[in-house]
Amino acid sequence: MARIAVIGAGTGAMAAAARLSVAGHRVTVYERTETYGGSLGRYARDGFVFDTGPGLLHLPAVYRDLFVKTGKESLEQCVTLTQVDPASRHLFADGTAVSLPNASRAGVVGALDRALGAGAGARWGDFLDRAGTAWNRSRRPLLEEPLPEDRQVLGRDPYPSVRLRRLLRAARQAGTVAEVGAWELGDPRLAALLDGYALSYGLDPRRAPAAAALLPYMEETFGSWYVAGGMRALADAVYERCLARRVEFVFGAEAVRVSEKDGRAAGIELADGGSVEADHVVLGAQPSAGLLPAGEERSAGADGVPVPGRFLVLLSLRGAREAGAAHRTVVHTVDPVAEQEAVFGGRTVEQPTVTVLRPDDPATRPDAEHEAVTLTVTVAPHGPVDWADAALRERFADAVVGRAAEAVPGLRERILHAEVRTPAETAGDTGAEGGSVPAPALAGAGGAYLHAGNRTPLPGLYLAGGWSHPGGGLAHAGMSGALVAGLVVEGDGFRGSQ
């Protein structure tokens, strides 16, 4: 039985802790804050309850596997999962609206044809077929296996871009998300739909490889799921599973350095001057200076571009949620290029893309005559933008509410209270530099969109969570925990799930 110290209590770290404990190891989690869950936070006021992190779950199979491998009770016995339908409603700049059904390719094709005109659905369907090819080509090495030492294996883009012939000019093929939208989809609204998926994950459509097409494929194929009571309930369930497997938690314990002895990780040093001996160390938080071997920290995105964060407006509303309201509505920007230049250039934009979440969940509101609504915008991180500036926060929140009013009838008149959370708050809550939110790893672009591997150059030190392979997002973080556990238990010969 090995002693294992886990730094951080995010979902990826807890997933690793539960699996390692089941394997017979003595696992202790050290968390610098007073709670668990990482990005899966919760805000409550006067009977209204809001998630402050992800609002929906994709690829629930990752957490089903975690619960199967760590206990008798299944995921569905611990939380209530519901597929939201429609999966999303989209409001485009020209006034067009379309609702996309959950996990139904034929339904999506039909909805797009009716809303955007004949042929739109077929073009999106053909695109999803190509995205499915990218998924099949990269799923195992990108999600289910440890990152190979030779990253060039994942450097080639798996998306089979259409070769477009042009009169008297060389043929061209899309290499980025934006080029796929412009050259293959043939409709600015379909391009906006694709750009919106990329942006919601914190990816710049102008730079992200075409392989990002697997993100809408993943959502539209495997569905979007809501956890009753809010997504924080998933963190509660994973934490309870850890306790049931005798994982110990020490809160208010900030790790400042991984100690070394005889050329391998030997424990951690804490901010209060204490130290902990361990046979293995799992870092489940963003690497900070001094924690990892030199050169392993990765706090910026591809090409050194700062990783975006999220701006939230949590609205307590008077009045009942109208019948038939969509759980998720995306109000698309009128100027995608201006938005992308702002988000990835360290500025704010006047008319951002806003995601409106309206769960039909009695647990999120004081009674049936009120509603809890969350507005989310991808924004530049704290630092390039001073999100501590009260005037800026108020001005941007007002712009966000104005955009969301297109999706929620009588929104401004219904507001009882508005709580604003910016990347500055995210930085304080999670410790992530600038309040950045890591994106999922992507193949292509010469490996520029990959994350640090779960195994580090220092023997005995492993990385879990969104800042390591296979990247950000609940499903990806959960997979990182499975990969770390496999590497610790089976050693360097571990090749992932079969």
Short mmCIF file of C-alpha atoms in Angstrom, two decimals, residues 47 55 64 77-78 86 148 158 187 207 230 244 268 276 279 295 322 340 400 410 420 434 440 490 493:
data_model
loop_
_atom_site.label_atom_id
_atom_site.label_comp_id
_atom_site.label_asym_id
_atom_site.label_seq_id
_atom_site.Cartn_x
_atom_site.Cartn_y
_atom_site.Cartn_z
CA GLY A 47 -33.83 30.31 -2.03
CA GLY A 55 -24.05 23.92 -16.37
CA ARG A 64 -20.64 6.14 -14.98
CA GLN A 77 -28.22 5.91 -8.00
CA CYS A 78 -26.26 8.88 -6.65
CA PRO A 86 -33.98 20.66 -26.98
CA PRO A 148 2.48 9.52 -25.90
CA PRO A 158 -7.63 14.13 -37.85
CA ASP A 187 -24.07 29.69 -44.46
CA ARG A 207 -6.59 29.53 -34.66
CA GLY A 230 -27.41 21.69 -10.27
CA ALA A 244 -16.88 5.97 1.22
CA ILE A 268 4.64 17.99 -0.53
CA VAL A 276 3.84 15.51 4.08
CA ASP A 279 5.30 7.67 -2.28
CA GLY A 295 9.56 23.62 -18.11
CA GLU A 322 -42.78 30.05 -19.26
CA GLN A 340 -12.81 36.89 -31.16
CA VAL A 400 -24.86 40.82 -21.10
CA GLY A 410 -39.43 40.73 -19.88
CA VAL A 420 -21.82 39.06 -11.03
CA GLY A 434 -6.29 34.98 -14.31
CA PRO A 440 -10.16 20.29 -24.04
CA GLU A 490 -0.01 -0.46 -13.55
CA GLY A 493 3.15 -0.04 -19.25
#
